Coordinates of C-alpha atoms in Angstrom, one line a residue:
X1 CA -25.2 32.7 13.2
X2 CA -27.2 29.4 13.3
X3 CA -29.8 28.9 11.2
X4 CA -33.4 28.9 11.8
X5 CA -35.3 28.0 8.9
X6 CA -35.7 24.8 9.9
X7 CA -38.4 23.4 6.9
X8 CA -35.7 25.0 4.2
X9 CA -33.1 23.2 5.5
X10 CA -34.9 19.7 5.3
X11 CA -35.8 20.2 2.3
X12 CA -32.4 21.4 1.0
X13 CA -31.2 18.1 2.8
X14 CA -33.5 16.0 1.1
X15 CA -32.7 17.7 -2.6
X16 CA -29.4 16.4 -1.9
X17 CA -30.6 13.0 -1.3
X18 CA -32.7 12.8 -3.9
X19 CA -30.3 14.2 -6.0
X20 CA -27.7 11.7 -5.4
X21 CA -30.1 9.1 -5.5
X22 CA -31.5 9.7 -9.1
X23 CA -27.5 10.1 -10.1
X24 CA -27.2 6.1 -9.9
X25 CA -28.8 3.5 -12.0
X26 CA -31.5 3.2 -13.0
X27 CA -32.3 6.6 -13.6
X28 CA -28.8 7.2 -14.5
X29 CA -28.5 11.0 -14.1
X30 CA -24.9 10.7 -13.4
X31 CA -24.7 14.5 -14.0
X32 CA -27.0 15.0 -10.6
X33 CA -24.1 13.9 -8.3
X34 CA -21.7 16.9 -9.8
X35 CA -24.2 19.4 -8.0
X36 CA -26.1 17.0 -5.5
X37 CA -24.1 17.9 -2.3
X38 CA -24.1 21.8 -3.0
X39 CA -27.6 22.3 -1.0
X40 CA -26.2 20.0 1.8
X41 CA -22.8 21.9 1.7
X42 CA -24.9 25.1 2.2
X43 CA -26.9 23.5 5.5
X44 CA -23.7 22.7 7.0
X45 CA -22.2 25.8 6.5
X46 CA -24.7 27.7 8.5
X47 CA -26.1 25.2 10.6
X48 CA -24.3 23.6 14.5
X49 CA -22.7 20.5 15.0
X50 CA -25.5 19.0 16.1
X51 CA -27.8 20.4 13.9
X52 CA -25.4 19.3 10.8
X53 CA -25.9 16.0 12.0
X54 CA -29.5 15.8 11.9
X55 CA -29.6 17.4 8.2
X56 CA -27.2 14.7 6.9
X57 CA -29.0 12.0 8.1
X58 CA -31.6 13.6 6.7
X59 CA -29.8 13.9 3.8
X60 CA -28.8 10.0 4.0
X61 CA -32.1 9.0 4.6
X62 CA -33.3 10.5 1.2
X63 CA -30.7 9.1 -1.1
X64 CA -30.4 5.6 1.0
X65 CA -34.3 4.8 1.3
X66 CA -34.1 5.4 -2.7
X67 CA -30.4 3.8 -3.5
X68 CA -31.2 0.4 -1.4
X69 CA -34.9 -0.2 -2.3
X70 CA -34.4 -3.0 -4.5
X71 CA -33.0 -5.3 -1.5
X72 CA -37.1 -5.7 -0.8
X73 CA -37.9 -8.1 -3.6
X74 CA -35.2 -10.5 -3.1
X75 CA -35.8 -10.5 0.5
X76 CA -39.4 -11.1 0.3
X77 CA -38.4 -13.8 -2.1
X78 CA -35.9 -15.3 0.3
X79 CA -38.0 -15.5 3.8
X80 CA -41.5 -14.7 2.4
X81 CA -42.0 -12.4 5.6
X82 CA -42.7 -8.8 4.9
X83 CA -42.2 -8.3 8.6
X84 CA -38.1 -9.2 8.1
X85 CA -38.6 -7.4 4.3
X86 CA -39.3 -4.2 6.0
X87 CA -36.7 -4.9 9.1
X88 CA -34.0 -5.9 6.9
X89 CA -34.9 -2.9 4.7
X90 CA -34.9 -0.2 7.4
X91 CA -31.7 -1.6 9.3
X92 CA -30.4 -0.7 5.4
X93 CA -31.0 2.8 5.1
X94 CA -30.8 3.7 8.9
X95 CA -27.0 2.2 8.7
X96 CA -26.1 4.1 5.3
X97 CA -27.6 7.3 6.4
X98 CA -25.2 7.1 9.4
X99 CA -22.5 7.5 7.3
X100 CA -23.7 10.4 5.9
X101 CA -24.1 11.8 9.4
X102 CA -21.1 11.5 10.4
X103 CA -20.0 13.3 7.4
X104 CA -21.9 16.2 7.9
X105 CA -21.6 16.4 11.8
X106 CA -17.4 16.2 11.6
X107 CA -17.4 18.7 8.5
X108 CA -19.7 21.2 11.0
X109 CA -16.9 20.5 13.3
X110 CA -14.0 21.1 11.4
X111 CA -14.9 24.5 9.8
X112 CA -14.6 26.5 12.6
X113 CA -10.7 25.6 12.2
X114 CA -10.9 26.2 8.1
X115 CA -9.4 29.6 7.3
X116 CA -9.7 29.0 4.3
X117 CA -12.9 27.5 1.9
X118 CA -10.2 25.4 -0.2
X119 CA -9.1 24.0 2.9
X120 CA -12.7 23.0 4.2
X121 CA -13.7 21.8 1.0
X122 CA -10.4 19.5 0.2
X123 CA -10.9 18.4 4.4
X124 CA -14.6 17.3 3.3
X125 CA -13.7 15.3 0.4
X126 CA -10.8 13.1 2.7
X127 CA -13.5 12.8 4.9
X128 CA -15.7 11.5 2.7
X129 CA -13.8 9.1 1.3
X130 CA -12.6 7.7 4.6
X131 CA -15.8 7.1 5.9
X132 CA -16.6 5.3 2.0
X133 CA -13.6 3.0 2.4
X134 CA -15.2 1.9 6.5
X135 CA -18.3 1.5 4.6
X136 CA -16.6 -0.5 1.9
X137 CA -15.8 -2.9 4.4
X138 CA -17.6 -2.4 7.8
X139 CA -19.7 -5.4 8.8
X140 CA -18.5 -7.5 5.8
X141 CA -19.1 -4.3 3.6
X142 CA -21.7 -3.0 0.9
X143 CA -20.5 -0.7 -1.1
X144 CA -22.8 -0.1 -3.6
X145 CA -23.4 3.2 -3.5
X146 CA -20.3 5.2 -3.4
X147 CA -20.7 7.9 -5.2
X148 CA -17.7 7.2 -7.7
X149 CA -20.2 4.3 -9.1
X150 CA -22.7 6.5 -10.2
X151 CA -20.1 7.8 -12.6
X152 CA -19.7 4.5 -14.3
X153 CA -21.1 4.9 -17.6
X154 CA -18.7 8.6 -17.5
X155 CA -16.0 6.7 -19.2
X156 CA -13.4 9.3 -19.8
X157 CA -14.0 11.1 -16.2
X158 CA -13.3 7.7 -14.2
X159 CA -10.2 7.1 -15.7
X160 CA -8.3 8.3 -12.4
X161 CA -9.3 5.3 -11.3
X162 CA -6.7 3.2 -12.2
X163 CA -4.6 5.1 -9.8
X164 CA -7.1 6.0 -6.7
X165 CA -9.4 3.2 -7.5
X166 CA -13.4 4.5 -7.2
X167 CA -12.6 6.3 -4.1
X168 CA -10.8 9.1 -6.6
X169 CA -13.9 9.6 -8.1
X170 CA -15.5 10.2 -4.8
X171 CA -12.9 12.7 -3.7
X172 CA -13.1 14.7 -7.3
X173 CA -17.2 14.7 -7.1
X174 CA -16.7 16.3 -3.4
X175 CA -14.7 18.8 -4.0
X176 CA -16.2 20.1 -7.2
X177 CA -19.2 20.3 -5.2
X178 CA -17.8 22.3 -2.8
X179 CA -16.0 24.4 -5.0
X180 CA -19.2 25.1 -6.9
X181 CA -21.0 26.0 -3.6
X182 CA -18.3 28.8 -2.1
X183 CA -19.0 30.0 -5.8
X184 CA -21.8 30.5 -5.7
X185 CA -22.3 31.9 -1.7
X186 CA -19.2 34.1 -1.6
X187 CA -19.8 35.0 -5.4
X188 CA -16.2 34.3 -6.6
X189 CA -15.5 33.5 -9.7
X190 CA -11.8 31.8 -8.8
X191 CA -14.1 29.0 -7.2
X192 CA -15.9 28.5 -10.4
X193 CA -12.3 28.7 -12.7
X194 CA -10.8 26.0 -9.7
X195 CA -13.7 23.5 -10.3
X196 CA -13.6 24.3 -14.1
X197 CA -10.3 23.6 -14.3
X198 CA -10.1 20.4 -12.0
X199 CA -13.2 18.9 -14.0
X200 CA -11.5 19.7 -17.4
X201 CA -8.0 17.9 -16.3
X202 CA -9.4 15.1 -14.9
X203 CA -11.7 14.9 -18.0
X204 CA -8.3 15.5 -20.6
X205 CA -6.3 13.0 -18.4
X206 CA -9.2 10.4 -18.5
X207 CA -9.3 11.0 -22.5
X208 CA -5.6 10.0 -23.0
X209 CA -6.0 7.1 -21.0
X210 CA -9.2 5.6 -22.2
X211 CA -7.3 5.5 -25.9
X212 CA -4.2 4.3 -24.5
X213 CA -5.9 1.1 -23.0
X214 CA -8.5 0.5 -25.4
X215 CA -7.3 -2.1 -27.5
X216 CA -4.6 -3.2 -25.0
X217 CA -3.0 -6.2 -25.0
X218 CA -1.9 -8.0 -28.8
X219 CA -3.8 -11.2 -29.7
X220 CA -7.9 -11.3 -29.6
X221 CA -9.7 -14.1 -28.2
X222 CA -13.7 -14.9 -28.9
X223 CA -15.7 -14.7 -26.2
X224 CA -19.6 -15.1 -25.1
X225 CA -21.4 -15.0 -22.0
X226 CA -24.9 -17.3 -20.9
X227 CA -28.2 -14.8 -20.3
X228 CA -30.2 -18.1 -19.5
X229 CA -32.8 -15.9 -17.8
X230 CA -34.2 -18.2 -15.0
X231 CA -36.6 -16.5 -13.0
X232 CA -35.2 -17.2 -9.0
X233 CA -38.6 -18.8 -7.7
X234 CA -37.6 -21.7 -10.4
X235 CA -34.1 -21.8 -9.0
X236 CA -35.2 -22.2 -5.5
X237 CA -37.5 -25.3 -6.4
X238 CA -36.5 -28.2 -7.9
X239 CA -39.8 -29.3 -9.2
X240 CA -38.3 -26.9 -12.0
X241 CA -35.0 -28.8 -12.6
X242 CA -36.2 -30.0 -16.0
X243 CA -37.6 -26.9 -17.2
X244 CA -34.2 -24.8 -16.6
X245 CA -32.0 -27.3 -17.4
X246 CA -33.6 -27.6 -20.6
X247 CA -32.9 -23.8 -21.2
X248 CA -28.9 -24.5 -20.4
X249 CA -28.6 -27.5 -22.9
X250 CA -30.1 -25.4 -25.6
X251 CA -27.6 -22.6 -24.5
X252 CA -24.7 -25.4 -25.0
X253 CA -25.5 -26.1 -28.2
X254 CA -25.9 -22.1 -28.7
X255 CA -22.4 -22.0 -27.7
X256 CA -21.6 -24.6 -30.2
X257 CA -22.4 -23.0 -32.9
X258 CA -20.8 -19.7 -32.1
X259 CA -17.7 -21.3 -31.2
X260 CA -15.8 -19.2 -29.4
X261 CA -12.3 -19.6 -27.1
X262 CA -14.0 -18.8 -23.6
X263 CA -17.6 -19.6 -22.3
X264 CA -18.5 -17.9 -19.1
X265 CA -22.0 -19.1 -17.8
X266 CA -23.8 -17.5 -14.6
X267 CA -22.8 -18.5 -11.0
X268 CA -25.0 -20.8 -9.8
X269 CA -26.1 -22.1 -13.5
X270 CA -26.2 -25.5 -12.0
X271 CA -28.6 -25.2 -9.4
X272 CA -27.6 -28.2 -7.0
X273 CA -24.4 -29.4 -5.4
X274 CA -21.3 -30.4 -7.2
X275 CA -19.8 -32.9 -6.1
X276 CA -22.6 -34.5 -3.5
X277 CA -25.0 -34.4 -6.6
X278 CA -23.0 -37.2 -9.3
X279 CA -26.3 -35.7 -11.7
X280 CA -25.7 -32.1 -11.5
X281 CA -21.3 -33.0 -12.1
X282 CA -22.2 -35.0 -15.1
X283 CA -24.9 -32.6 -16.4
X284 CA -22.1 -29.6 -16.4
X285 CA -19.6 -31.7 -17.5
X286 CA -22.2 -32.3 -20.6
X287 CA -22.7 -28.6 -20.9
X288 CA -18.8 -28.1 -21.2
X289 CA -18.5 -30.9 -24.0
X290 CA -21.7 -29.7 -26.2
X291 CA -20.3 -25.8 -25.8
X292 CA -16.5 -26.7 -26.5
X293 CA -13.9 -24.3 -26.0
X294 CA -13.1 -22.8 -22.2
X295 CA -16.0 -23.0 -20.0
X296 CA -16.2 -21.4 -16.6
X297 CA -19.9 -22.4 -14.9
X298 CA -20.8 -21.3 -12.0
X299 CA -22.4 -23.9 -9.2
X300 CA -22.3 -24.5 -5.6
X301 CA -19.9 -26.6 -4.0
X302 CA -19.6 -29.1 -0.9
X303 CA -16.2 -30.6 0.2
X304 CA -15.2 -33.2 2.2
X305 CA -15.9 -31.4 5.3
X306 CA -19.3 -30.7 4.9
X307 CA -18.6 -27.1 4.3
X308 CA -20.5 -25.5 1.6
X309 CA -19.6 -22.8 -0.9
X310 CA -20.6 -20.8 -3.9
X311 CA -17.9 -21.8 -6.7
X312 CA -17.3 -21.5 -10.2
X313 CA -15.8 -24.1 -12.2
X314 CA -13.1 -24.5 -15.3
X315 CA -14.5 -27.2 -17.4
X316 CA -12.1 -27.6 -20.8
X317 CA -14.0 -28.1 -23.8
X318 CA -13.2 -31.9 -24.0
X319 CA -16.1 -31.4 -20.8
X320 CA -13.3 -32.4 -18.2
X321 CA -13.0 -30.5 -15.0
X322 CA -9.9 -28.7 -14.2
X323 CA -10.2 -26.6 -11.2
X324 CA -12.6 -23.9 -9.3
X325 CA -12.4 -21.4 -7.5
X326 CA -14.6 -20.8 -4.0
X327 CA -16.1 -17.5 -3.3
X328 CA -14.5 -14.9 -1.3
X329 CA -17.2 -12.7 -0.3
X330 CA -20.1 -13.7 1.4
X331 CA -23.2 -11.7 1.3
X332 CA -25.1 -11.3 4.9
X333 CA -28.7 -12.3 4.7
X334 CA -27.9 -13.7 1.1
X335 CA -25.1 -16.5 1.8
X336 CA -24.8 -16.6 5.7
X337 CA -27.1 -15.1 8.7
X338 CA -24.5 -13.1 11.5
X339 CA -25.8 -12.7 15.4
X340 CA -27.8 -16.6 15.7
X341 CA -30.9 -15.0 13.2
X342 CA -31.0 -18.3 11.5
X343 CA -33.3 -19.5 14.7
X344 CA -35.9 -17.0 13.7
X345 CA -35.5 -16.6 10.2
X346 CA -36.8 -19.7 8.1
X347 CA -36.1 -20.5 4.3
X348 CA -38.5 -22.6 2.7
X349 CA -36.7 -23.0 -0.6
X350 CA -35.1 -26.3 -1.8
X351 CA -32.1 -25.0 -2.9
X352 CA -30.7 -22.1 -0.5
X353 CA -28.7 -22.5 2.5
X354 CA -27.8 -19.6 4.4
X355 CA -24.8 -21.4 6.0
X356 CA -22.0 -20.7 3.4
X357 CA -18.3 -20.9 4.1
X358 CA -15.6 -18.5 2.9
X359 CA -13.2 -18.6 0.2
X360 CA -10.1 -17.5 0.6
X361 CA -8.6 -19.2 -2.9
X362 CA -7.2 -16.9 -5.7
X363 CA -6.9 -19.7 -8.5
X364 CA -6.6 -18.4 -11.8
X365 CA -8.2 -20.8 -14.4
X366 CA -5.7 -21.4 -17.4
X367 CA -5.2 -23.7 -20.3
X368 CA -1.8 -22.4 -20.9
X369 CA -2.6 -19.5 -23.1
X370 CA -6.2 -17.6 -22.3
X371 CA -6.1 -16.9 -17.6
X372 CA -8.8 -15.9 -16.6
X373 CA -9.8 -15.1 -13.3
X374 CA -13.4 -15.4 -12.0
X375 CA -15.4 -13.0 -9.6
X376 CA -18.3 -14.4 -7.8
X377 CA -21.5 -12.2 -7.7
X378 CA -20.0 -9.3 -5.1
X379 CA -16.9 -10.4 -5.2
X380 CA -16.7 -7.5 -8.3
X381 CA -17.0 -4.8 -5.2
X382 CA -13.8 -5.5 -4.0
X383 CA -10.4 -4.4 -5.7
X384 CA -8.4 -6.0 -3.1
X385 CA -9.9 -9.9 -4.6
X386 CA -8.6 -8.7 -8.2
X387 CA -5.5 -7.6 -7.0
X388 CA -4.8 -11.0 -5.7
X389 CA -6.2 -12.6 -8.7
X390 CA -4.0 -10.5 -11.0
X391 CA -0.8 -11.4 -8.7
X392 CA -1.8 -14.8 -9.6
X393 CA -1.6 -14.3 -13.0
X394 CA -5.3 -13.2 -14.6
X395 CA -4.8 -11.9 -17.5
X396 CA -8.5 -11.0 -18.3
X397 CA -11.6 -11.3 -15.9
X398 CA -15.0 -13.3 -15.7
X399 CA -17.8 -11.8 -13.9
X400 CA -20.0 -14.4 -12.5
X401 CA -23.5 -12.9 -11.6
X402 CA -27.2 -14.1 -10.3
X403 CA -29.1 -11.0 -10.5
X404 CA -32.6 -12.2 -10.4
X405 CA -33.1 -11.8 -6.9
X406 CA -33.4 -8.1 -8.0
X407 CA -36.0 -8.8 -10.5
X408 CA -35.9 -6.0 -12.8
X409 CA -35.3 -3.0 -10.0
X410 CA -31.9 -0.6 -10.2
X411 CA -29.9 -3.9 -8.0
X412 CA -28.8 -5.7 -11.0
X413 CA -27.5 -2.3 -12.7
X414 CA -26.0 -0.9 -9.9
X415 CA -23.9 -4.7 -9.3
X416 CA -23.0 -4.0 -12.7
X417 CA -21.5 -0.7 -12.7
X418 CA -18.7 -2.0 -10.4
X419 CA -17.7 -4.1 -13.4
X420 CA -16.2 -0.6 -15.0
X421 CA -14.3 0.1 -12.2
X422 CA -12.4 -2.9 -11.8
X423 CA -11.4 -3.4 -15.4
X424 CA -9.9 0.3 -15.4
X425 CA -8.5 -0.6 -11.6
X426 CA -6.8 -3.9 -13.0
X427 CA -6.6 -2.7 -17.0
X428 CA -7.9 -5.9 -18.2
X429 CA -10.7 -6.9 -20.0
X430 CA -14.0 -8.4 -18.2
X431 CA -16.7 -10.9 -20.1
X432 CA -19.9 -11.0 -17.3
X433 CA -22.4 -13.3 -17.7
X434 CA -25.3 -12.7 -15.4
X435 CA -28.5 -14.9 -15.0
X436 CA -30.8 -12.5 -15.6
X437 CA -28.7 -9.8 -16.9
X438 CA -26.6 -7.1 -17.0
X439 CA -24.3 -9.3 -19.6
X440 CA -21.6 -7.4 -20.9
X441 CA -17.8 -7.8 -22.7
X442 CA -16.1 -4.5 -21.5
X443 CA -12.9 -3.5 -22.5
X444 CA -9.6 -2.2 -20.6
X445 CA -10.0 1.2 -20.9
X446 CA -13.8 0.2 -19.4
X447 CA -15.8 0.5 -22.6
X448 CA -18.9 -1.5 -22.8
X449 CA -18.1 -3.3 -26.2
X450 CA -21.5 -5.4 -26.0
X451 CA -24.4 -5.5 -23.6
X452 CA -27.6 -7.2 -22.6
X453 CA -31.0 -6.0 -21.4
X454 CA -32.3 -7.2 -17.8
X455 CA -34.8 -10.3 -18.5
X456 CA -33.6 -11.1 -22.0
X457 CA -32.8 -14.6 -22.8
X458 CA -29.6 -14.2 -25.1
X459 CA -25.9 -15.4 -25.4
X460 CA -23.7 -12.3 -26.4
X461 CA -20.2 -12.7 -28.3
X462 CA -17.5 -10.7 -29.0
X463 CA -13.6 -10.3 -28.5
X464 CA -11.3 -9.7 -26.4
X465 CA -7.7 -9.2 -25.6
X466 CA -5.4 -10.2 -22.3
X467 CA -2.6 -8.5 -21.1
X468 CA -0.2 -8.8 -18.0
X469 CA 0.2 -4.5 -17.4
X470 CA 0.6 -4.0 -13.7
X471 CA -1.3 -0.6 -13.1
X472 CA -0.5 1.2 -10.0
X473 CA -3.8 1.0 -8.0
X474 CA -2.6 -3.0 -8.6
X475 CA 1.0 -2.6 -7.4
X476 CA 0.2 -0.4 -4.4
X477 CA -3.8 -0.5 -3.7
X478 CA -5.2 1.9 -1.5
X479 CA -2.6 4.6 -1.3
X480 CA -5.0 7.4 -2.2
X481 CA -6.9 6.6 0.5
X482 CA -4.4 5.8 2.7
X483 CA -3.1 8.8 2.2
X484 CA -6.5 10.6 2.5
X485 CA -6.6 9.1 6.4
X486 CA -3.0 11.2 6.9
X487 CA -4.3 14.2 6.1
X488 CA -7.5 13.9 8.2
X489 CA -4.8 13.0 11.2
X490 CA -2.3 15.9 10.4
X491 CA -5.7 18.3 10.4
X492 CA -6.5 16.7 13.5
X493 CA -3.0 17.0 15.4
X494 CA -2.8 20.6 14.0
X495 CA -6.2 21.8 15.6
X496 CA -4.9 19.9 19.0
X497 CA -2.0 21.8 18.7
X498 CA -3.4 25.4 17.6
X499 CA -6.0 25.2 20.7
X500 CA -3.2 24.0 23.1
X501 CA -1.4 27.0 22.1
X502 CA -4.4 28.9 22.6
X503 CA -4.9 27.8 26.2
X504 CA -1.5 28.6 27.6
X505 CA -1.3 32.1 26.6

């Protein structure tokens, strides 16, 4: 029987939303998400196809409006047009919520053909984390808020991720939720002892492994990362060029004094173009020789061609430049406008150009002992640019970050948190140095040795270790899902079949 209490079933929707929502930074309520999809799971169960549909993007709507409204700021920042703020902000959510639609609508589908609850539960996790890895990449990808992140400060349950990648996460949070919710409907407590039980070993595994990589590799390096905390608006106009670069020499000599082995500074630290600008080359190469040591710095770049990119560059610490690496993400609306918008969508900034050209390098800097290699803002949300960086021979990771676009709002937490995941994807050790913060050395086993605050002016130091351990996820990527998108096409062929046999007789 359908259902027909329609207000309940909103609000049930938008409990899960919410729920979800408040699981991620900056509430941080990670706990939310084991429970967040048990009201939704209940809609679906009693509610049509089409019906199921509508709840979920209901459902979407709730935890999207929340999870993307810090994009507003740094748009408003960007164009100065609340009209596009408000667009861009809308085309967001509406797009997110989508996916959670589709969720919902195919999972309304598919229990009619679900003898069994295990079955429809374990079908609506590979769902789910099919239609996360689309999302991780559809339209150039944002995949900020899969629910694996929200687990990220969770340290021992996330450890499966060095297998499945954050897309195991997903698929464990899923299913305990619906385990959890056929508990609790059908009253049986073999549902409650499965999701007991699943939680626990993933939680025992995830202890083993945590210890076992958290002081991997042999020899420590020092370490410290630049918080210069320059507020955007002084970034974009270069009336402030004195002020900030003031802030930066101070930082060198900072650096100086600490002395360690690598130096990683923001991207973007030097705000105009390297090499066009002879100033801005010689100022960084200035930096590199006050700070000593290894110094990555990030800054944009223009070649030869005229093409321009965001970079970061390996200065040694005699200040020479060695080599740089070009970013391999770009961020729509950030770094490049799709669809012709750039006739209707004006920047009045001195020092933004929404015409950026890809990367598609995977140098690894290297002075014959530390090899670092660098990720670029949101390059950090995609395992497959470590992967390639680790086959090049990283040995540890740089995180290079300009968060103040977010101001202080859950954006430059929730860039962060994908930090954890791809040190315990690649099992080495990440130094992030972010503008305005989060700046953080994490460990292997994805430990948060040392952090910053957002809008705190510091340089943080610490150590760190390399190593050259191939994990799986890095040998073989994507299996889990890959393997996720099988059994959502056996399911598939098996229904064909079972209602072609139902036809003939």
């Amino acid at each position: 029987m359908l259902s027909k209490p329609i207000h309940k079933n909103i609000l049930l929707s938008a409990l899960t939303g919410l729920s979800a929502a408040l699981a991620f930074p900056k509430t941080n309520l990670f706990f939310l998400m084991w429970i967040a999809l048990i009201p939704l799971f209940h809609v679906i169960s009693h509610s049509s196809v089409r019906q199921s549909f509508f709840y979920s993007f209901l459902a979407g709507l709730a935890a999207n409006m929340l999870g993307v409204f810090f994009v507003l700021d740094s748009v408003r920042l960007l164009t100065g047009s609340y009209g596009i703020v408000f667009f861009f902000y809308a085309a967001l959510f509406l797009y997110f919520s989508l996916y959670w639609c589709l969720w919902g609508g195919i999972l309304s589908f598919i229990k009619r053909y679900c003898a069994k609850p295990w079955l429809f539960v374990f079908m609506s996790a590979c769902v789910w984390v099919v239609l996360e890895y689309v999302k991780t990449y559809a339209l150039t990808g944002w995949p900020w808020t899969l629910l694996g992140y929200s687990q990220y400060l969770f340290t021992y349950m996330i450890q499966i991720a060095e297998f499945t990648g954050v897309y195991g996460v997903s698929f464990i949070i899923v299913i305990i939720n619906g385990l959890l919710y056929f508990a609790v409907s059908e009253r049986k407590k073999s549902y409650l002892f499965a999701a007991a039980a699943l939680f626990a070993a993933v939680f025992i595994f995830g202890v083993f492994r945590f210890y076992a990589f958290q002081n991997a590799g042999g020899k420590e390096y020092t370490a410290a990362a630049v918080q210069s905390n320059i507020e955007q608006y002084k970034k974009l106009d270069n009336s402030y060029k004195t002020e900030t670069n003031s802030k930066l020499e101070e930082a060198a000599e900072i650096l100086s004094e600490i002395g360690a082995e690598l130096n990683v500074w923001s991207e973007s630290e030097i705000i105009n173009l390297i090499p066009v600008d002879i100033e801005s080359y010689v100022f960084a190469d200035k930096l590199a020789k006050t700070a000593g040591g290894f110094n990555i710095i990030g800054a944009p770049y223009l070649d030869g061609d005229g093409k321009l990119f965001g970079a970061v560059f390996y200065f040694d610490g005699k200040g020479g430049y060695v080599s740089m690496h070009t970013k391999n993400h770009l961020i729509p609306f950030g770094e490049y406008l799709p669809l012709g918008l750039s006739k209707y969508i004006n920047i009045g900034a001195d020092n933004i150009d929404l015409n950026k050209a890809k990367g598609y390098d995977a140098v690894v800097f290297t002075d014959g002992d530390i090899a670092a290699g660098s990720l670029i803002c949101t390059e950090n949300f995609f395992p497959a640019i470590v992967r390639r960086l680790v086959f090049a021979g990283a040995k540890v990771l740089t995180g290079n970050s300009n968060d103040a676009w977010f101001y202080d709002s859950s954006g430059p937490y929730k860039h962060f948190s994908a930090n954890i995941f791809r040190c315990i994807e690649s099992r080495k050790a990440m130094i992030v140095a972010a503008n305005t913060g989060v700046s953080a050395i994490i460990d292997a086993s994805g430990k948060i040795a040392v952090s910053t605050r957002v809008y705190e002016r510091i340089i943080i130091n610490g150590t760190f270790t390399q190593n050259d351990y191939l994990t799986f996820y890095m040998l073989y990527g994507d299996v889990f899902v890959k393997l996720c998108i099988v059994f959502a096409i056996v399911f598939v062929l098996a229904v064909f079949l079972k209602r072609r046999k139902i036809e003939k007789r």
